[in-house]
Amino acid sequence: MSSSSEPPNPDQLSPLPGVHRHITTHNSDGLAIFHSSTTSGWKTFTPSMAFNVVYTTSISPPNMNNDMDISNHEALCSSGKLGLVNPNGSVCRIVDFGPSSSEEHTKPVMHRTQSLDYGIVLEGVLECILDSGEKRVMRRGDVAVQRGTMHAWRNTSSTDWARMIFVLLDSEKVKVGGKELGEDLQGAPGDLKDMLESQH
């Protein structure tokens, strides 16, 4: 991390630069203005993994009139009922992954969500692992398009933290060969599994 980088957020687990969220809206004249600028909030799930929910929508397409989407986002986050995926909507989430050499490192969690996901590497180098055994190494700026598939993420560095941003869009259930492939978070740490189950 360069000396010019932003310091971590107060509640942030990793030493990576802090995250600032800027939400726009309109004034009464229809001109664009900033609604708010915050550091949002981090939630630590294990000593080597933390989430930061940047924004959510609960209907598609979202209704931004009278800042309804902002009100819905704030209500959902305060309810404690947001799962990994938001039914009928979307979730934008930043995830920090600890170094792989850490004694408290969380081993890669093979999982599937009922969603179409765009995952972009912001910091570090990560490996995307599929249940077929196929793997791809992803570096800063690389993008993964997850289409309801079983996958896991591994920070390849033994010393440095890594960071990704994910946008998850609720989707129809995936069926292959007549078999329905549902959500699956087996083997995940308890808090992560609770998060997935909270949306039902």
PDB file of N, CA and C in Angstrom, residues 106-195:
ATOM      1  N   THR A 106      -9.140 -18.407   6.542  1.00  0.00           N
ATOM      2  CA  THR A 106     -10.309 -19.217   6.223  1.00  0.00           C
ATOM      3  C   THR A 106     -10.081 -19.938   4.902  1.00  0.00           C
ATOM      4  N   LYS A 107     -10.140 -21.259   4.918  1.00  0.00           N
ATOM      5  CA  LYS A 107      -9.909 -21.991   3.675  1.00  0.00           C
ATOM      6  C   LYS A 107     -11.014 -21.652   2.678  1.00  0.00           C
ATOM      7  N   PRO A 108     -10.717 -21.730   1.385  1.00  0.00           N
ATOM      8  CA  PRO A 108     -11.709 -21.362   0.372  1.00  0.00           C
ATOM      9  C   PRO A 108     -13.028 -22.106   0.574  1.00  0.00           C
ATOM     10  N   VAL A 109     -14.123 -21.357   0.510  1.00  0.00           N
ATOM     11  CA  VAL A 109     -15.454 -21.922   0.724  1.00  0.00           C
ATOM     12  C   VAL A 109     -16.126 -22.137  -0.623  1.00  0.00           C
ATOM     13  N   MET A 110     -16.324 -23.399  -0.995  1.00  0.00           N
ATOM     14  CA  MET A 110     -17.026 -23.704  -2.231  1.00  0.00           C
ATOM     15  C   MET A 110     -18.510 -23.415  -2.008  1.00  0.00           C
ATOM     16  N   HIS A 111     -19.095 -22.580  -2.879  1.00  0.00           N
ATOM     17  CA  HIS A 111     -20.481 -22.180  -2.670  1.00  0.00           C
ATOM     18  C   HIS A 111     -21.148 -21.802  -3.980  1.00  0.00           C
ATOM     19  N   ARG A 112     -22.473 -21.761  -3.937  1.00  0.00           N
ATOM     20  CA  ARG A 112     -23.254 -21.311  -5.087  1.00  0.00           C
ATOM     21  C   ARG A 112     -24.402 -20.452  -4.567  1.00  0.00           C
ATOM     22  N   THR A 113     -24.659 -19.335  -5.255  1.00  0.00           N
ATOM     23  CA  THR A 113     -25.810 -18.500  -4.947  1.00  0.00           C
ATOM     24  C   THR A 113     -26.726 -18.453  -6.166  1.00  0.00           C
ATOM     25  N   GLN A 114     -28.008 -18.208  -5.912  1.00  0.00           N
ATOM     26  CA  GLN A 114     -28.966 -18.091  -7.009  1.00  0.00           C
ATOM     27  C   GLN A 114     -28.886 -16.660  -7.530  1.00  0.00           C
ATOM     28  N   SER A 115     -27.839 -16.418  -8.326  1.00  0.00           N
ATOM     29  CA  SER A 115     -27.590 -15.059  -8.791  1.00  0.00           C
ATOM     30  C   SER A 115     -26.602 -15.059  -9.949  1.00  0.00           C
ATOM     31  N   LEU A 116     -26.629 -13.940 -10.680  1.00  0.00           N
ATOM     32  CA  LEU A 116     -25.607 -13.636 -11.675  1.00  0.00           C
ATOM     33  C   LEU A 116     -24.680 -12.627 -11.019  1.00  0.00           C
ATOM     34  N   ASP A 117     -23.397 -12.984 -10.923  1.00  0.00           N
ATOM     35  CA  ASP A 117     -22.444 -12.161 -10.174  1.00  0.00           C
ATOM     36  C   ASP A 117     -21.346 -11.609 -11.075  1.00  0.00           C
ATOM     37  N   TYR A 118     -21.033 -10.326 -10.882  1.00  0.00           N
ATOM     38  CA  TYR A 118     -19.860  -9.718 -11.501  1.00  0.00           C
ATOM     39  C   TYR A 118     -18.853  -9.485 -10.386  1.00  0.00           C
ATOM     40  N   GLY A 119     -17.707 -10.152 -10.463  1.00  0.00           N
ATOM     41  CA  GLY A 119     -16.674 -10.014  -9.451  1.00  0.00           C
ATOM     42  C   GLY A 119     -15.420  -9.388 -10.045  1.00  0.00           C
ATOM     43  N   ILE A 120     -14.972  -8.276  -9.478  1.00  0.00           N
ATOM     44  CA  ILE A 120     -13.837  -7.526 -10.007  1.00  0.00           C
ATOM     45  C   ILE A 120     -12.755  -7.430  -8.940  1.00  0.00           C
ATOM     46  N   VAL A 121     -11.521  -7.762  -9.303  1.00  0.00           N
ATOM     47  CA  VAL A 121     -10.408  -7.672  -8.367  1.00  0.00           C
ATOM     48  C   VAL A 121      -9.962  -6.215  -8.244  1.00  0.00           C
ATOM     49  N   LEU A 122      -9.935  -5.724  -7.011  1.00  0.00           N
ATOM     50  CA  LEU A 122      -9.494  -4.357  -6.747  1.00  0.00           C
ATOM     51  C   LEU A 122      -8.059  -4.303  -6.225  1.00  0.00           C
ATOM     52  N   GLU A 123      -7.696  -5.285  -5.408  1.00  0.00           N
ATOM     53  CA  GLU A 123      -6.354  -5.339  -4.825  1.00  0.00           C
ATOM     54  C   GLU A 123      -5.893  -6.786  -4.746  1.00  0.00           C
ATOM     55  N   GLY A 124      -4.609  -7.016  -5.015  1.00  0.00           N
ATOM     56  CA  GLY A 124      -4.040  -8.335  -4.823  1.00  0.00           C
ATOM     57  C   GLY A 124      -4.284  -9.297  -5.978  1.00  0.00           C
ATOM     58  N   VAL A 125      -4.031 -10.581  -5.689  1.00  0.00           N
ATOM     59  CA  VAL A 125      -4.184 -11.657  -6.676  1.00  0.00           C
ATOM     60  C   VAL A 125      -4.999 -12.771  -6.028  1.00  0.00           C
ATOM     61  N   LEU A 126      -6.064 -13.175  -6.704  1.00  0.00           N
ATOM     62  CA  LEU A 126      -6.918 -14.235  -6.187  1.00  0.00           C
ATOM     63  C   LEU A 126      -7.082 -15.339  -7.210  1.00  0.00           C
ATOM     64  N   GLU A 127      -7.373 -16.524  -6.708  1.00  0.00           N
ATOM     65  CA  GLU A 127      -7.630 -17.666  -7.564  1.00  0.00           C
ATOM     66  C   GLU A 127      -9.098 -18.024  -7.469  1.00  0.00           C
ATOM     67  N   CYS A 128      -9.757 -18.123  -8.623  1.00  0.00           N
ATOM     68  CA  CYS A 128     -11.140 -18.564  -8.692  1.00  0.00           C
ATOM     69  C   CYS A 128     -11.133 -20.065  -8.951  1.00  0.00           C
ATOM     70  N   ILE A 129     -11.746 -20.829  -8.062  1.00  0.00           N
ATOM     71  CA  ILE A 129     -11.735 -22.288  -8.120  1.00  0.00           C
ATOM     72  C   ILE A 129     -13.148 -22.790  -8.359  1.00  0.00           C
ATOM     73  N   LEU A 130     -13.335 -23.645  -9.363  1.00  0.00           N
ATOM     74  CA  LEU A 130     -14.642 -24.219  -9.655  1.00  0.00           C
ATOM     75  C   LEU A 130     -14.721 -25.655  -9.152  1.00  0.00           C
ATOM     76  N   ASP A 131     -15.960 -26.165  -8.966  1.00  0.00           N
ATOM     77  CA  ASP A 131     -16.098 -27.516  -8.413  1.00  0.00           C
ATOM     78  C   ASP A 131     -15.650 -28.596  -9.383  1.00  0.00           C
ATOM     79  N   SER A 132     -15.449 -28.247 -10.658  1.00  0.00           N
ATOM     80  CA  SER A 132     -14.910 -29.199 -11.627  1.00  0.00           C
ATOM     81  C   SER A 132     -13.407 -29.372 -11.477  1.00  0.00           C
ATOM     82  N   GLY A 133     -12.782 -28.491 -10.698  1.00  0.00           N
ATOM     83  CA  GLY A 133     -11.333 -28.512 -10.537  1.00  0.00           C
ATOM     84  C   GLY A 133     -10.639 -27.446 -11.365  1.00  0.00           C
ATOM     85  N   GLU A 134     -11.361 -26.803 -12.296  1.00  0.00           N
ATOM     86  CA  GLU A 134     -10.764 -25.736 -13.089  1.00  0.00           C
ATOM     87  C   GLU A 134     -10.476 -24.520 -12.212  1.00  0.00           C
ATOM     88  N   LYS A 135      -9.395 -23.803 -12.553  1.00  0.00           N
ATOM     89  CA  LYS A 135      -8.987 -22.637 -11.781  1.00  0.00           C
ATOM     90  C   LYS A 135      -8.526 -21.526 -12.722  1.00  0.00           C
ATOM     91  N   ARG A 136      -8.670 -20.278 -12.271  1.00  0.00           N
ATOM     92  CA  ARG A 136      -8.130 -19.126 -12.981  1.00  0.00           C
ATOM     93  C   ARG A 136      -7.543 -18.163 -11.958  1.00  0.00           C
ATOM     94  N   VAL A 137      -6.349 -17.658 -12.251  1.00  0.00           N
ATOM     95  CA  VAL A 137      -5.728 -16.639 -11.399  1.00  0.00           C
ATOM     96  C   VAL A 137      -6.177 -15.272 -11.902  1.00  0.00           C
ATOM     97  N   MET A 138      -6.660 -14.442 -10.984  1.00  0.00           N
ATOM     98  CA  MET A 138      -7.184 -13.132 -11.339  1.00  0.00           C
ATOM     99  C   MET A 138      -6.400 -12.031 -10.637  1.00  0.00           C
ATOM    100  N   ARG A 139      -6.040 -11.012 -11.413  1.00  0.00           N
ATOM    101  CA  ARG A 139      -5.277  -9.877 -10.891  1.00  0.00           C
ATOM    102  C   ARG A 139      -6.105  -8.601 -10.968  1.00  0.00           C
ATOM    103  N   ARG A 140      -5.566  -7.525 -10.425  1.00  0.00           N
ATOM    104  CA  ARG A 140      -6.285  -6.265 -10.364  1.00  0.00           C
ATOM    105  C   ARG A 140      -6.878  -5.888 -11.723  1.00  0.00           C
ATOM    106  N   GLY A 141      -8.173  -5.630 -11.727  1.00  0.00           N
ATOM    107  CA  GLY A 141      -8.875  -5.273 -12.956  1.00  0.00           C
ATOM    108  C   GLY A 141      -9.537  -6.438 -13.662  1.00  0.00           C
ATOM    109  N   ASP A 142      -9.174  -7.668 -13.306  1.00  0.00           N
ATOM    110  CA  ASP A 142      -9.800  -8.840 -13.922  1.00  0.00           C
ATOM    111  C   ASP A 142     -11.231  -9.000 -13.409  1.00  0.00           C
ATOM    112  N   VAL A 143     -12.075  -9.583 -14.259  1.00  0.00           N
ATOM    113  CA  VAL A 143     -13.503  -9.721 -13.944  1.00  0.00           C
ATOM    114  C   VAL A 143     -13.942 -11.175 -14.102  1.00  0.00           C
ATOM    115  N   ALA A 144     -14.696 -11.666 -13.131  1.00  0.00           N
ATOM    116  CA  ALA A 144     -15.318 -12.985 -13.223  1.00  0.00           C
ATOM    117  C   ALA A 144     -16.823 -12.796 -13.342  1.00  0.00           C
ATOM    118  N   VAL A 145     -17.440 -13.531 -14.256  1.00  0.00           N
ATOM    119  CA  VAL A 145     -18.895 -13.523 -14.383  1.00  0.00           C
ATOM    120  C   VAL A 145     -19.381 -14.889 -13.908  1.00  0.00           C
ATOM    121  N   GLN A 146     -19.901 -14.928 -12.689  1.00  0.00           N
ATOM    122  CA  GLN A 146     -20.378 -16.174 -12.096  1.00  0.00           C
ATOM    123  C   GLN A 146     -21.852 -16.343 -12.425  1.00  0.00           C
ATOM    124  N   ARG A 147     -22.194 -17.441 -13.058  1.00  0.00           N
ATOM    125  CA  ARG A 147     -23.566 -17.679 -13.522  1.00  0.00           C
ATOM    126  C   ARG A 147     -24.186 -18.863 -12.779  1.00  0.00           C
ATOM    127  N   GLY A 148     -24.374 -18.662 -11.478  1.00  0.00           N
ATOM    128  CA  GLY A 148     -24.988 -19.703 -10.665  1.00  0.00           C
ATOM    129  C   GLY A 148     -24.146 -20.946 -10.516  1.00  0.00           C
ATOM    130  N   THR A 149     -22.824 -20.807 -10.584  1.00  0.00           N
ATOM    131  CA  THR A 149     -21.927 -21.959 -10.516  1.00  0.00           C
ATOM    132  C   THR A 149     -21.292 -22.109  -9.134  1.00  0.00           C
ATOM    133  N   MET A 150     -20.893 -23.349  -8.807  1.00  0.00           N
ATOM    134  CA  MET A 150     -20.162 -23.613  -7.565  1.00  0.00           C
ATOM    135  C   MET A 150     -18.736 -23.101  -7.730  1.00  0.00           C
ATOM    136  N   HIS A 151     -18.304 -22.282  -6.778  1.00  0.00           N
ATOM    137  CA  HIS A 151     -16.968 -21.702  -6.892  1.00  0.00           C
ATOM    138  C   HIS A 151     -16.441 -21.307  -5.514  1.00  0.00           C
ATOM    139  N   ALA A 152     -15.148 -21.027  -5.470  1.00  0.00           N
ATOM    140  CA  ALA A 152     -14.502 -20.564  -4.237  1.00  0.00           C
ATOM    141  C   ALA A 152     -13.417 -19.569  -4.614  1.00  0.00           C
ATOM    142  N   TRP A 153     -13.018 -18.743  -3.628  1.00  0.00           N
ATOM    143  CA  TRP A 153     -11.977 -17.739  -3.837  1.00  0.00           C
ATOM    144  C   TRP A 153     -10.822 -17.989  -2.877  1.00  0.00           C
ATOM    145  N   ARG A 154      -9.589 -17.860  -3.411  1.00  0.00           N
ATOM    146  CA  ARG A 154      -8.398 -18.026  -2.572  1.00  0.00           C
ATOM    147  C   ARG A 154      -7.415 -16.893  -2.837  1.00  0.00           C
ATOM    148  N   ASN A 155      -7.023 -16.220  -1.776  1.00  0.00           N
ATOM    149  CA  ASN A 155      -5.968 -15.219  -1.866  1.00  0.00           C
ATOM    150  C   ASN A 155      -4.648 -15.967  -2.071  1.00  0.00           C
ATOM    151  N   THR A 156      -3.957 -15.696  -3.177  1.00  0.00           N
ATOM    152  CA  THR A 156      -2.736 -16.449  -3.478  1.00  0.00           C
ATOM    153  C   THR A 156      -1.527 -15.958  -2.707  1.00  0.00           C
ATOM    154  N   SER A 157      -1.618 -14.785  -2.078  1.00  0.00           N
ATOM    155  CA  SER A 157      -0.468 -14.225  -1.364  1.00  0.00           C
ATOM    156  C   SER A 157      -0.396 -14.753   0.058  1.00  0.00           C
ATOM    157  N   SER A 158       0.819 -15.005   0.503  1.00  0.00           N
ATOM    158  CA  SER A 158       1.025 -15.452   1.880  1.00  0.00           C
ATOM    159  C   SER A 158       1.271 -14.276   2.821  1.00  0.00           C
ATOM    160  N   THR A 159       1.336 -13.065   2.271  1.00  0.00           N
ATOM    161  CA  THR A 159       1.664 -11.894   3.099  1.00  0.00           C
ATOM    162  C   THR A 159       0.673 -10.736   2.963  1.00  0.00           C
ATOM    163  N   ASP A 160       0.040 -10.596   1.788  1.00  0.00           N
ATOM    164  CA  ASP A 160      -0.778  -9.413   1.531  1.00  0.00           C
ATOM    165  C   ASP A 160      -2.273  -9.731   1.475  1.00  0.00           C
ATOM    166  N   TRP A 161      -3.075  -8.772   1.900  1.00  0.00           N
ATOM    167  CA  TRP A 161      -4.524  -8.890   1.775  1.00  0.00           C
ATOM    168  C   TRP A 161      -4.944  -8.674   0.332  1.00  0.00           C
ATOM    169  N   ALA A 162      -6.118  -9.175  -0.025  1.00  0.00           N
ATOM    170  CA  ALA A 162      -6.694  -8.984  -1.358  1.00  0.00           C
ATOM    171  C   ALA A 162      -8.119  -8.472  -1.199  1.00  0.00           C
ATOM    172  N   ARG A 163      -8.618  -7.832  -2.259  1.00  0.00           N
ATOM    173  CA  ARG A 163      -9.957  -7.238  -2.189  1.00  0.00           C
ATOM    174  C   ARG A 163     -10.674  -7.399  -3.519  1.00  0.00           C
ATOM    175  N   MET A 164     -11.964  -7.746  -3.447  1.00  0.00           N
ATOM    176  CA  MET A 164     -12.818  -7.802  -4.631  1.00  0.00           C
ATOM    177  C   MET A 164     -14.103  -7.035  -4.371  1.00  0.00           C
ATOM    178  N   ILE A 165     -14.718  -6.560  -5.438  1.00  0.00           N
ATOM    179  CA  ILE A 165     -16.057  -5.996  -5.358  1.00  0.00           C
ATOM    180  C   ILE A 165     -16.977  -6.876  -6.196  1.00  0.00           C
ATOM    181  N   PHE A 166     -18.135  -7.193  -5.635  1.00  0.00           N
ATOM    182  CA  PHE A 166     -19.097  -8.069  -6.293  1.00  0.00           C
ATOM    183  C   PHE A 166     -20.431  -7.349  -6.458  1.00  0.00           C
ATOM    184  N   VAL A 167     -21.051  -7.536  -7.607  1.00  0.00           N
ATOM    185  CA  VAL A 167     -22.429  -7.103  -7.822  1.00  0.00           C
ATOM    186  C   VAL A 167     -23.234  -8.364  -8.099  1.00  0.00           C
ATOM    187  N   LEU A 168     -24.164  -8.684  -7.208  1.00  0.00           N
ATOM    188  CA  LEU A 168     -24.975  -9.899  -7.315  1.00  0.00           C
ATOM    189  C   LEU A 168     -26.395  -9.529  -7.719  1.00  0.00           C
ATOM    190  N   LEU A 169     -26.853 -10.128  -8.811  1.00  0.00           N
ATOM    191  CA  LEU A 169     -28.200  -9.890  -9.316  1.00  0.00           C
ATOM    192  C   LEU A 169     -29.023 -11.152  -9.132  1.00  0.00           C
ATOM    193  N   ASP A 170     -30.156 -11.034  -8.460  1.00  0.00           N
ATOM    194  CA  ASP A 170     -31.036 -12.184  -8.275  1.00  0.00           C
ATOM    195  C   ASP A 170     -31.407 -12.771  -9.635  1.00  0.00           C
ATOM    196  N   SER A 171     -31.511 -14.101  -9.706  1.00  0.00           N
ATOM    197  CA  SER A 171     -31.740 -14.766 -10.991  1.00  0.00           C
ATOM    198  C   SER A 171     -32.765 -15.882 -10.864  1.00  0.00           C
ATOM    199  N   GLU A 172     -33.183 -16.385 -12.021  1.00  0.00           N
ATOM    200  CA  GLU A 172     -33.997 -17.585 -12.047  1.00  0.00           C
ATOM    201  C   GLU A 172     -33.139 -18.770 -11.579  1.00  0.00           C
ATOM    202  N   LYS A 173     -33.778 -19.811 -11.096  1.00  0.00           N
ATOM    203  CA  LYS A 173     -33.043 -21.003 -10.668  1.00  0.00           C
ATOM    204  C   LYS A 173     -32.383 -21.667 -11.878  1.00  0.00           C
ATOM    205  N   VAL A 174     -31.162 -22.123 -11.689  1.00  0.00           N
ATOM    206  CA  VAL A 174     -30.420 -22.780 -12.765  1.00  0.00           C
ATOM    207  C   VAL A 174     -30.773 -24.268 -12.797  1.00  0.00           C
ATOM    208  N   LYS A 175     -31.043 -24.777 -14.015  1.00  0.00           N
ATOM    209  CA  LYS A 175     -31.328 -26.197 -14.182  1.00  0.00           C
ATOM    210  C   LYS A 175     -30.391 -26.775 -15.235  1.00  0.00           C
ATOM    211  N   VAL A 176     -29.774 -27.899 -14.923  1.00  0.00           N
ATOM    212  CA  VAL A 176     -28.869 -28.575 -15.847  1.00  0.00           C
ATOM    213  C   VAL A 176     -29.271 -30.042 -15.914  1.00  0.00           C
ATOM    214  N   GLY A 177     -29.573 -30.518 -17.120  1.00  0.00           N
ATOM    215  CA  GLY A 177     -29.981 -31.906 -17.283  1.00  0.00           C
ATOM    216  C   GLY A 177     -31.209 -32.270 -16.485  1.00  0.00           C
ATOM    217  N   GLY A 178     -32.120 -31.300 -16.330  1.00  0.00           N
ATOM    218  CA  GLY A 178     -33.342 -31.554 -15.586  1.00  0.00           C
ATOM    219  C   GLY A 178     -33.196 -31.445 -14.084  1.00  0.00           C
ATOM    220  N   LYS A 179     -31.971 -31.189 -13.604  1.00  0.00           N
ATOM    221  CA  LYS A 179     -31.728 -31.075 -12.172  1.00  0.00           C
ATOM    222  C   LYS A 179     -31.607 -29.608 -11.789  1.00  0.00           C
ATOM    223  N   GLU A 180     -32.308 -29.236 -10.734  1.00  0.00           N
ATOM    224  CA  GLU A 180     -32.257 -27.864 -10.243  1.00  0.00           C
ATOM    225  C   GLU A 180     -31.038 -27.685  -9.340  1.00  0.00           C
ATOM    226  N   LEU A 181     -30.203 -26.719  -9.664  1.00  0.00           N
ATOM    227  CA  LEU A 181     -29.000 -26.443  -8.885  1.00  0.00           C
ATOM    228  C   LEU A 181     -29.278 -25.267  -7.961  1.00  0.00           C
ATOM    229  N   GLY A 182     -29.579 -25.563  -6.716  1.00  0.00           N
ATOM    230  CA  GLY A 182     -29.942 -24.525  -5.758  1.00  0.00           C
ATOM    231  C   GLY A 182     -28.741 -23.913  -5.068  1.00  0.00           C
ATOM    232  N   GLU A 183     -29.027 -22.979  -4.169  1.00  0.00           N
ATOM    233  CA  GLU A 183     -27.972 -22.340  -3.397  1.00  0.00           C
ATOM    234  C   GLU A 183     -27.287 -23.370  -2.515  1.00  0.00           C
ATOM    235  N   ASP A 184     -25.998 -23.186  -2.302  1.00  0.00           N
ATOM    236  CA  ASP A 184     -25.218 -24.155  -1.537  1.00  0.00           C
ATOM    237  C   ASP A 184     -24.056 -23.431  -0.882  1.00  0.00           C
ATOM    238  N   LEU A 185     -24.032 -23.437   0.437  1.00  0.00           N
ATOM    239  CA  LEU A 185     -22.936 -22.798   1.179  1.00  0.00           C
ATOM    240  C   LEU A 185     -22.383 -23.765   2.222  1.00  0.00           C
ATOM    241  N   GLN A 186     -22.287 -25.031   1.852  1.00  0.00           N
ATOM    242  CA  GLN A 186     -21.790 -26.050   2.776  1.00  0.00           C
ATOM    243  C   GLN A 186     -20.342 -25.769   3.165  1.00  0.00           C
ATOM    244  N   GLY A 187     -20.043 -25.971   4.435  1.00  0.00           N
ATOM    245  CA  GLY A 187     -18.670 -25.805   4.901  1.00  0.00           C
ATOM    246  C   GLY A 187     -18.290 -24.379   5.221  1.00  0.00           C
ATOM    247  N   ALA A 188     -19.216 -23.440   5.065  1.00  0.00           N
ATOM    248  CA  ALA A 188     -18.905 -22.038   5.349  1.00  0.00           C
ATOM    249  C   ALA A 188     -18.891 -21.793   6.853  1.00  0.00           C
ATOM    250  N   PRO A 189     -18.141 -20.784   7.299  1.00  0.00           N
ATOM    251  CA  PRO A 189     -18.196 -20.405   8.710  1.00  0.00           C
ATOM    252  C   PRO A 189     -19.627 -20.082   9.107  1.00  0.00           C
ATOM    253  N   GLY A 190     -19.954 -20.285  10.374  1.00  0.00           N
ATOM    254  CA  GLY A 190     -21.320 -20.145  10.838  1.00  0.00           C
ATOM    255  C   GLY A 190     -21.997 -18.849  10.467  1.00  0.00           C
ATOM    256  N   ASP A 191     -21.294 -17.715  10.641  1.00  0.00           N
ATOM    257  CA  ASP A 191     -21.910 -16.415  10.352  1.00  0.00           C
ATOM    258  C   ASP A 191     -22.224 -16.265   8.874  1.00  0.00           C
ATOM    259  N   LEU A 192     -21.369 -16.821   8.016  1.00  0.00           N
ATOM    260  CA  LEU A 192     -21.635 -16.738   6.583  1.00  0.00           C
ATOM    261  C   LEU A 192     -22.851 -17.577   6.217  1.00  0.00           C
ATOM    262  N   LYS A 193     -22.956 -18.744   6.823  1.00  0.00           N
ATOM    263  CA  LYS A 193     -24.111 -19.596   6.535  1.00  0.00           C
ATOM    264  C   LYS A 193     -25.389 -18.935   7.040  1.00  0.00           C
ATOM    265  N   ASP A 194     -25.308 -18.285   8.195  1.00  0.00           N
ATOM    266  CA  ASP A 194     -26.469 -17.580   8.731  1.00  0.00           C
ATOM    267  C   ASP A 194     -26.895 -16.462   7.782  1.00  0.00           C
ATOM    268  N   MET A 195     -25.907 -15.791   7.147  1.00  0.00           N
ATOM    269  CA  MET A 195     -26.226 -14.718   6.222  1.00  0.00           C
ATOM    270  C   MET A 195     -27.010 -15.259   5.040  1.00  0.00           C
TER     271      MET A 195
END
